[in-house]
PDB file of C-alpha atoms in Angstrom:
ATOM      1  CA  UNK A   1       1.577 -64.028 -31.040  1.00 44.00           C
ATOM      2  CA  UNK A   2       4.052 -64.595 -33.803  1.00 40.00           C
ATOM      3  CA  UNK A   3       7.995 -65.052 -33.154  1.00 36.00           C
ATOM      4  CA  UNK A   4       8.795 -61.751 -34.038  1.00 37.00           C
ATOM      5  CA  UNK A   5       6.259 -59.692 -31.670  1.00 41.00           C
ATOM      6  CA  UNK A   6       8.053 -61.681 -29.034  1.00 31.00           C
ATOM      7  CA  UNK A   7      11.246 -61.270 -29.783  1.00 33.00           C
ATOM      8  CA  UNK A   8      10.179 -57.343 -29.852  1.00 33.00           C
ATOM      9  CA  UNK A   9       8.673 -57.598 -26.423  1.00 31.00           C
ATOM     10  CA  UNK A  10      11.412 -59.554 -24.900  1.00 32.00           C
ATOM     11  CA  UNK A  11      13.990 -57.417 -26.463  1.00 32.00           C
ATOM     12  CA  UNK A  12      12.218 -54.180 -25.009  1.00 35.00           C
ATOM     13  CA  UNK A  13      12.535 -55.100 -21.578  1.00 33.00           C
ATOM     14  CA  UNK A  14      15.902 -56.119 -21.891  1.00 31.00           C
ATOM     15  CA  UNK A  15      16.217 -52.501 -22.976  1.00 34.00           C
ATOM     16  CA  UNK A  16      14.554 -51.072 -20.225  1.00 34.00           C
ATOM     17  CA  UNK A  17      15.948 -53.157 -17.702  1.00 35.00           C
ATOM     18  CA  UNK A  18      19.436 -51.825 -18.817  1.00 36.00           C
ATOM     19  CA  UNK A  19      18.256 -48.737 -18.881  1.00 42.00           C
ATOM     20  CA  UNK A  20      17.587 -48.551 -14.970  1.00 44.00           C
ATOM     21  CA  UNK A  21      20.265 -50.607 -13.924  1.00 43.00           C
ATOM     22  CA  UNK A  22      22.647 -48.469 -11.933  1.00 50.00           C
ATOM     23  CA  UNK A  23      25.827 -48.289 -13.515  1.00 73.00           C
ATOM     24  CA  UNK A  24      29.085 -49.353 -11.645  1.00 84.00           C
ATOM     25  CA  UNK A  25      31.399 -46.358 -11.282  1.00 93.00           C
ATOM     26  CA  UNK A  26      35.082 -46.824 -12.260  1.00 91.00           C
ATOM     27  CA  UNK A  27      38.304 -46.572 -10.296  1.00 89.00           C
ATOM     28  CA  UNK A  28      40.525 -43.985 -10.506  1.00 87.00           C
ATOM     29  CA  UNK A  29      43.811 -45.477  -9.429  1.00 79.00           C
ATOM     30  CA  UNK A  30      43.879 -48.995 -10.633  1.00 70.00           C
ATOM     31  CA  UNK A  31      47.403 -50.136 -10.914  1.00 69.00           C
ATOM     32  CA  UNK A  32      47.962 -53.127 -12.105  1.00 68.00           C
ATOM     33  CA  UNK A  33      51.646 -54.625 -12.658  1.00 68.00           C
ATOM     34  CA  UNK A  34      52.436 -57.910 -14.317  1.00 71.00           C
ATOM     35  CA  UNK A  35      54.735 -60.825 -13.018  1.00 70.00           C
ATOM     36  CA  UNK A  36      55.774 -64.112 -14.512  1.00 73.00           C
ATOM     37  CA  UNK A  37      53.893 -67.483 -13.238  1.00 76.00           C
ATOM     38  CA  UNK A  38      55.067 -70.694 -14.686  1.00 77.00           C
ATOM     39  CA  UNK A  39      55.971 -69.152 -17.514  1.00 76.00           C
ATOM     40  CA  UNK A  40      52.776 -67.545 -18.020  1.00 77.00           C
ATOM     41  CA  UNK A  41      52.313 -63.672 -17.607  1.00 73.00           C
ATOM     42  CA  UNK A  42      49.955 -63.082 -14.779  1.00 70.00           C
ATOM     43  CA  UNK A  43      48.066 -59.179 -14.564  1.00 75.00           C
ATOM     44  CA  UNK A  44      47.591 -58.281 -11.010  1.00 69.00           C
ATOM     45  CA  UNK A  45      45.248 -55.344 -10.285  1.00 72.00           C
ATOM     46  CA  UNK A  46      45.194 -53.046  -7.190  1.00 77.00           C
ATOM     47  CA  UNK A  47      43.408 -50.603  -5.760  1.00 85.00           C
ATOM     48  CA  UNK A  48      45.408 -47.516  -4.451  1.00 87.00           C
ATOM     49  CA  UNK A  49      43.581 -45.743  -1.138  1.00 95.00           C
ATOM     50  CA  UNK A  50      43.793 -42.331   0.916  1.00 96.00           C
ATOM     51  CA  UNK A  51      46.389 -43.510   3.294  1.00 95.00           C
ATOM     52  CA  UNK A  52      46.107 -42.546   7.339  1.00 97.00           C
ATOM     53  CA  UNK A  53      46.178 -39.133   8.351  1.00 97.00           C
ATOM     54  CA  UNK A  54      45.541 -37.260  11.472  1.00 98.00           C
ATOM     55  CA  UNK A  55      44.137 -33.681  11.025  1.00 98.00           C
ATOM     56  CA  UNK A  56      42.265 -30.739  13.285  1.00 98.00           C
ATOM     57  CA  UNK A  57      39.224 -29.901  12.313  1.00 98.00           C
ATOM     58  CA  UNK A  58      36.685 -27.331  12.659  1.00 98.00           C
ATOM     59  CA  UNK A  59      36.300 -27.762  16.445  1.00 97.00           C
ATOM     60  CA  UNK A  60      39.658 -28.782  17.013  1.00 97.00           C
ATOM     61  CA  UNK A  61      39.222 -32.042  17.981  1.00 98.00           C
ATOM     62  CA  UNK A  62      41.420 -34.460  16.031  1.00 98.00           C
ATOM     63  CA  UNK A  63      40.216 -36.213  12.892  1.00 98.00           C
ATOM     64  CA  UNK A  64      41.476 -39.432  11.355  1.00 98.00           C
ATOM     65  CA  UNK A  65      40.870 -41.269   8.131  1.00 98.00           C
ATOM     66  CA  UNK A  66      38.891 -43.880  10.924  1.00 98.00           C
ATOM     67  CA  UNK A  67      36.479 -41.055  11.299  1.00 98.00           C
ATOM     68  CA  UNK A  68      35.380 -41.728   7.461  1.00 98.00           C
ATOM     69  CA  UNK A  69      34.955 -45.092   8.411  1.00 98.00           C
ATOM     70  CA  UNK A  70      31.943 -46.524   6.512  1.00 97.00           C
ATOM     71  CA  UNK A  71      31.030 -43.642   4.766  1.00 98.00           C
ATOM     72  CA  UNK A  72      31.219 -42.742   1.574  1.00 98.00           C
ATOM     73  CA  UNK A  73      32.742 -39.187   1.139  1.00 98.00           C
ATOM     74  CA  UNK A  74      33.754 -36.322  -1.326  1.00 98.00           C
ATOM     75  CA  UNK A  75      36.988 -33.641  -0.687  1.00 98.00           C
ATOM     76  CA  UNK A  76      38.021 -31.046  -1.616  1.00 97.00           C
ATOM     77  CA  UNK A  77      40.476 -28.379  -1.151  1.00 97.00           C
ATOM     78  CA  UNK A  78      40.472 -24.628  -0.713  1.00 96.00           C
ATOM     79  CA  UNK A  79      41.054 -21.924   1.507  1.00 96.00           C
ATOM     80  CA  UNK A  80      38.421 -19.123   3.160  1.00 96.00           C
ATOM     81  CA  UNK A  81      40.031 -15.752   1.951  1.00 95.00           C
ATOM     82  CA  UNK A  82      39.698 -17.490  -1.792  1.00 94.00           C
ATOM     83  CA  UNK A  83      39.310 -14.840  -4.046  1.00 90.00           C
ATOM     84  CA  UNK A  84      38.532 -16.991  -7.288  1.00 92.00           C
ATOM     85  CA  UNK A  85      37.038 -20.599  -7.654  1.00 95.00           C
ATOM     86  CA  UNK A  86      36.393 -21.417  -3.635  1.00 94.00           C
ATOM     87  CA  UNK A  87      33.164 -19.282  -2.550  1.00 94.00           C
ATOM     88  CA  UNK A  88      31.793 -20.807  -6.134  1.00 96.00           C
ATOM     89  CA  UNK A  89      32.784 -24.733  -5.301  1.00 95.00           C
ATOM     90  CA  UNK A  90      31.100 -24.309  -1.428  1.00 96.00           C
ATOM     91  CA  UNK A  91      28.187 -22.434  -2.447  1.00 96.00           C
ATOM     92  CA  UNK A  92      27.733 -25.986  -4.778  1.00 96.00           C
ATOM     93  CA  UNK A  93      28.905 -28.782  -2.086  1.00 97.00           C
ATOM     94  CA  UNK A  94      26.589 -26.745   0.185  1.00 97.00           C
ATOM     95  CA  UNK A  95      24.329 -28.473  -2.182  1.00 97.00           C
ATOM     96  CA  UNK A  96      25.793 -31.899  -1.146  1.00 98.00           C
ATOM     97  CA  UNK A  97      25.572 -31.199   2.192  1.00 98.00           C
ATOM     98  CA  UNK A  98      21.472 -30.474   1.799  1.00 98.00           C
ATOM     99  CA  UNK A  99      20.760 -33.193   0.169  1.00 98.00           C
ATOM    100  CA  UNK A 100      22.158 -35.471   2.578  1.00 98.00           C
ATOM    101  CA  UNK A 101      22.469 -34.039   5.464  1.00 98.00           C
ATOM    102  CA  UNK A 102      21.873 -36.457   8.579  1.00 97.00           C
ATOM    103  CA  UNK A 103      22.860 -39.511   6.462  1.00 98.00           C
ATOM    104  CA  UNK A 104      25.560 -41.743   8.368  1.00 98.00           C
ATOM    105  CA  UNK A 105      26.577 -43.294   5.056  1.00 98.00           C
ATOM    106  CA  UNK A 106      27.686 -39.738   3.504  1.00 98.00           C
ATOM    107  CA  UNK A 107      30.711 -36.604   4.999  1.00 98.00           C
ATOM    108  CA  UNK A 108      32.142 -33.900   3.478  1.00 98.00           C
ATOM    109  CA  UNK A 109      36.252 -32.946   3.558  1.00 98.00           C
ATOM    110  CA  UNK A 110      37.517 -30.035   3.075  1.00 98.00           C
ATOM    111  CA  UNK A 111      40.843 -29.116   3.460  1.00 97.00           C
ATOM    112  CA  UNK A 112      42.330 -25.992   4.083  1.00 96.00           C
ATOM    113  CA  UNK A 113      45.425 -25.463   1.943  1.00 96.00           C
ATOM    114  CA  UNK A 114      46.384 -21.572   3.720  1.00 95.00           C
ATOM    115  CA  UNK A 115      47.416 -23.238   6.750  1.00 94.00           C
ATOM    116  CA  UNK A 116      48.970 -20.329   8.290  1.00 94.00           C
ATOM    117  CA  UNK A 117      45.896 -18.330   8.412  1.00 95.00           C
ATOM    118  CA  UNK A 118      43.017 -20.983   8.404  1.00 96.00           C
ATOM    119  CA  UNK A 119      43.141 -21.392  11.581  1.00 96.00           C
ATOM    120  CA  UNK A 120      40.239 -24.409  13.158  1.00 96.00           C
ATOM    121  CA  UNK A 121      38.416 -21.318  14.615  1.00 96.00           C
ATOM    122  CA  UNK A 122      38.729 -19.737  11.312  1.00 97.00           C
ATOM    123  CA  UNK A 123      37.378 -22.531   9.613  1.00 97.00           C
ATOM    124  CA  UNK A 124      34.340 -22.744  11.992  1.00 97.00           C
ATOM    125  CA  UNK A 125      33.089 -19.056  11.760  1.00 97.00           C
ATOM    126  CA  UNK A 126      33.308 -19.813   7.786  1.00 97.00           C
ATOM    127  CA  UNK A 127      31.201 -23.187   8.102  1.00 97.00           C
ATOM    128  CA  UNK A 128      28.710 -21.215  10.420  1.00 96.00           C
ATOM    129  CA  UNK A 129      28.484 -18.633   7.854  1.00 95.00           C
ATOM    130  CA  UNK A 130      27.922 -21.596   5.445  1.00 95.00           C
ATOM    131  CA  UNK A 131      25.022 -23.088   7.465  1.00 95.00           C
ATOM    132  CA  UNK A 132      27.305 -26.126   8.320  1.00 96.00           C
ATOM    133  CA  UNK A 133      26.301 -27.900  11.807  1.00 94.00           C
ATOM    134  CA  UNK A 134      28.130 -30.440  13.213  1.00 95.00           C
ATOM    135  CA  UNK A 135      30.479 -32.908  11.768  1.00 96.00           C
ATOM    136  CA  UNK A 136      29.302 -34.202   8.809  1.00 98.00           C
ATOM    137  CA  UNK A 137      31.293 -31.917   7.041  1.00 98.00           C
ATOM    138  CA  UNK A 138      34.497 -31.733   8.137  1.00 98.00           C
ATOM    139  CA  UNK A 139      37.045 -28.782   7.770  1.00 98.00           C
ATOM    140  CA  UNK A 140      40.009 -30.409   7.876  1.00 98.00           C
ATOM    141  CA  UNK A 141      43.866 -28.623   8.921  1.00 98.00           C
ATOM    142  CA  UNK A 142      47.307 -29.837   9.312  1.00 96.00           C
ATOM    143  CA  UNK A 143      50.815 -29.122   8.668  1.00 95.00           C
ATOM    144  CA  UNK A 144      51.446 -27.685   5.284  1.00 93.00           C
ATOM    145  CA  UNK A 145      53.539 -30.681   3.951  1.00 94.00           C
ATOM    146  CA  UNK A 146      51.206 -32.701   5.283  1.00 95.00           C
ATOM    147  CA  UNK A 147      48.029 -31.404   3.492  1.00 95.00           C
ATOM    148  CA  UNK A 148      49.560 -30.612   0.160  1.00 94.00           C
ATOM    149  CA  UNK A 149      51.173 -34.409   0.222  1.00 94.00           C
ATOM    150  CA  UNK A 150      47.112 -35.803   0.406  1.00 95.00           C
ATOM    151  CA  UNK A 151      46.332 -33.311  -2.479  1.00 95.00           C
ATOM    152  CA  UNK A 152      48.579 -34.122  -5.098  1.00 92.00           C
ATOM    153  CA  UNK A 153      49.989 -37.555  -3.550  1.00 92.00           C
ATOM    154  CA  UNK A 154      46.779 -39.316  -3.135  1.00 95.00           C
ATOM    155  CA  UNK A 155      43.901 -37.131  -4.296  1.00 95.00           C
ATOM    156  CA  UNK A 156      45.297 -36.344  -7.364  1.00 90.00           C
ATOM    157  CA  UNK A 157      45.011 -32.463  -6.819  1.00 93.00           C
ATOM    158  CA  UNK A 158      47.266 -29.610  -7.637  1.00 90.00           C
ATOM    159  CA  UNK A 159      47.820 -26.856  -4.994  1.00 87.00           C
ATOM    160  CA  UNK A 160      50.807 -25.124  -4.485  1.00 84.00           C
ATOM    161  CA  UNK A 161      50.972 -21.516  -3.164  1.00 81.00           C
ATOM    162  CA  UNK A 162      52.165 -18.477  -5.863  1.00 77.00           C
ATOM    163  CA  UNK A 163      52.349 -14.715  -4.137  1.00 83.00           C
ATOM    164  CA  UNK A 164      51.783 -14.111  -8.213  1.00 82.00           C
ATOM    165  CA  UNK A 165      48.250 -16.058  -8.316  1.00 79.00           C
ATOM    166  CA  UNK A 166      44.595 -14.216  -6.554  1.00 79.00           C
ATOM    167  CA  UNK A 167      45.278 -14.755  -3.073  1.00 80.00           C
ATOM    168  CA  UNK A 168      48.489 -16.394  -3.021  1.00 81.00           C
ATOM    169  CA  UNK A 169      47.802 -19.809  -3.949  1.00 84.00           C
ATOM    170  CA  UNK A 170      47.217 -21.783  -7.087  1.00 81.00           C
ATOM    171  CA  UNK A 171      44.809 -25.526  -7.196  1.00 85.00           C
ATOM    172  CA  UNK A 172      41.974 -27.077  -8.452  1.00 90.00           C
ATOM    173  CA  UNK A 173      38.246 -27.146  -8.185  1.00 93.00           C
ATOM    174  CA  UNK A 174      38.043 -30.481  -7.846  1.00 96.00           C
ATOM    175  CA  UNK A 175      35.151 -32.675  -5.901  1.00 97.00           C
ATOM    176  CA  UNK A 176      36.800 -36.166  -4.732  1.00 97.00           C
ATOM    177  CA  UNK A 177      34.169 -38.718  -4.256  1.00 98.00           C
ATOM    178  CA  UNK A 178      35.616 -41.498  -2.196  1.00 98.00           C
ATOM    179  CA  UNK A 179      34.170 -44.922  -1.105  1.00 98.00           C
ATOM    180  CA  UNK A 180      33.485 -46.771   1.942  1.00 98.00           C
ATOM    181  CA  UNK A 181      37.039 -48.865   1.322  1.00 96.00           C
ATOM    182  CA  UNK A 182      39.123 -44.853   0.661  1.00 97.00           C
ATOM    183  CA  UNK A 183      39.195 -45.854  -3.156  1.00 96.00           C
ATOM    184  CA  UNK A 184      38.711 -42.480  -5.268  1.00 97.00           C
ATOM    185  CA  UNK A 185      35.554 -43.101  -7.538  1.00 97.00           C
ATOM    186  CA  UNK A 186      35.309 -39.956  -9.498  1.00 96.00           C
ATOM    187  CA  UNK A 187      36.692 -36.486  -9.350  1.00 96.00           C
ATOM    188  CA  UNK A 188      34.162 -33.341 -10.525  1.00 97.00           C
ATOM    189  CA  UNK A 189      34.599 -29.146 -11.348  1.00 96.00           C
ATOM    190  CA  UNK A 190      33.057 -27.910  -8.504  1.00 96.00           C
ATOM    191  CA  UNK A 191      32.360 -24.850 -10.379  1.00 96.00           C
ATOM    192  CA  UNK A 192      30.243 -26.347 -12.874  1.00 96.00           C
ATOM    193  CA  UNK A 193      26.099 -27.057 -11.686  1.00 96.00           C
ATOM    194  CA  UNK A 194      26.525 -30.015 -14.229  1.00 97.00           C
ATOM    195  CA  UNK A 195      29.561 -31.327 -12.602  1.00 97.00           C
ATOM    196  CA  UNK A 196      28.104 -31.323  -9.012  1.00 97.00           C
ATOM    197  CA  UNK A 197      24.836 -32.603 -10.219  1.00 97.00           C
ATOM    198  CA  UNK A 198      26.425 -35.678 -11.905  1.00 97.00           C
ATOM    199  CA  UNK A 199      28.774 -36.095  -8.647  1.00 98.00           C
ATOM    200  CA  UNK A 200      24.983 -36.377  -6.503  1.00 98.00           C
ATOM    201  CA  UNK A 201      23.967 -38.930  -8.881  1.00 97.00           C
ATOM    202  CA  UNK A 202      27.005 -40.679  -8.707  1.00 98.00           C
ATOM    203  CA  UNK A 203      26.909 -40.857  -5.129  1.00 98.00           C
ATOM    204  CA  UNK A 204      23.392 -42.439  -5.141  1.00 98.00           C
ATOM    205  CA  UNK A 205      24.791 -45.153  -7.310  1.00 97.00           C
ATOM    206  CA  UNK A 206      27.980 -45.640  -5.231  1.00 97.00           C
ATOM    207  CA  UNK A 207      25.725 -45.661  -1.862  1.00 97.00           C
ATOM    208  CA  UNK A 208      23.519 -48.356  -3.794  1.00 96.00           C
ATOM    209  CA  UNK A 209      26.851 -50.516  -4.002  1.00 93.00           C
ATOM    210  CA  UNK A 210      26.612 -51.323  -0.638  1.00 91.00           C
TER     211      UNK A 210
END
């Protein structure tokens, strides 16, 4: 074989090995901050994470961020009398929840941002409706300051309520996927088929991580 059908050969399974590699999913709030050392300038890089909370969920039993505990896990938040862009993001992380349902690695969090009306019981007649058993995915309430502070504070979400906007309150469709350490790994349009199809594929390569 002559040195250039080799190099051919060997450079088409480099290729191909590339190809099915598993990428490495990026974080989404790196920090990093720089300090002096000696008089050199040393880059330190951190990882901000979902910070402790304790919530009600569904069945009213308390829910902490130990419960996501080595799991990987995507959140969202809405409210059940959503008029607009809710009924179209759960009918899609229904999807989710199919796919891998029964899976200790994987939950579900959604949080309720009407906290006045979604009541727990509420929120479990509308995850019934869904098809949702158990706890895999939670429905997650708590105070109002509370809740809107892990939206926009740490999951990087706006909600705010508006008596102008469809049903009173104004935020955004997305899907939070979170790792096993509470590090945000991507954020999706729950809206978009696209979106929530890239978000299972991206789990499959986070889950692979570990």
């Amino acid at each position: 074989m002559s040195r250039s059908g080799l190099y051919v050969i060997l450079l088409s399974l480099f290729l191909f090995s590339c190809k099915d590699k598993p990428k490495h999913l990026p974080f989404l709030q790196l920090e990093t901050t720089e300090r002096v050392v000696d008089g050199k300038t040393v880059i330190d890089s951190t990882f901000r994470t979902i910070p402790a909370f304790k919530l009600l969920n569904q069945d009213s039993a308390v829910v902490t961020e130990k419960n996501f505990d080595g799991t990987i896990y995507v959140a969202d938040f809405f409210f059940t009398s959503c008029p607009t862009i809710c009924p179209t993001m759960h009918r899609n992380l229904l999807k989710v929840y199919q796919k891998y349902k029964g899976n200790p690695e994987v939950k579900l969090a959604s949080h309720t941002i009407d906290v006045k009306y979604d009541t727990p019981s509420r929120m479990k007649a509308y995850a019934t409706k869904l098809g949702v058993e158990g706890t895999q995915w939670e429905y997650l309430w708590g105070s109002r300051d509370e809740i809107y502070a892990l939206a926009e504070r740490n999951y990087l979400v706006a909600a705010q309520e508006d008596k102008n906007a469809p049903g009173g309150f104004v935020h955004q469709g997305y899907l939070v996927l979170v790792d096993k350490e509470k590090r945000i790994r991507g954020a999706y349009d729950g809206t978009q088929d696209k979106e929530v199809e890239q978000l299972m594929k991206d789990m499959d390569v986070l889950l692979a991580e570990y």
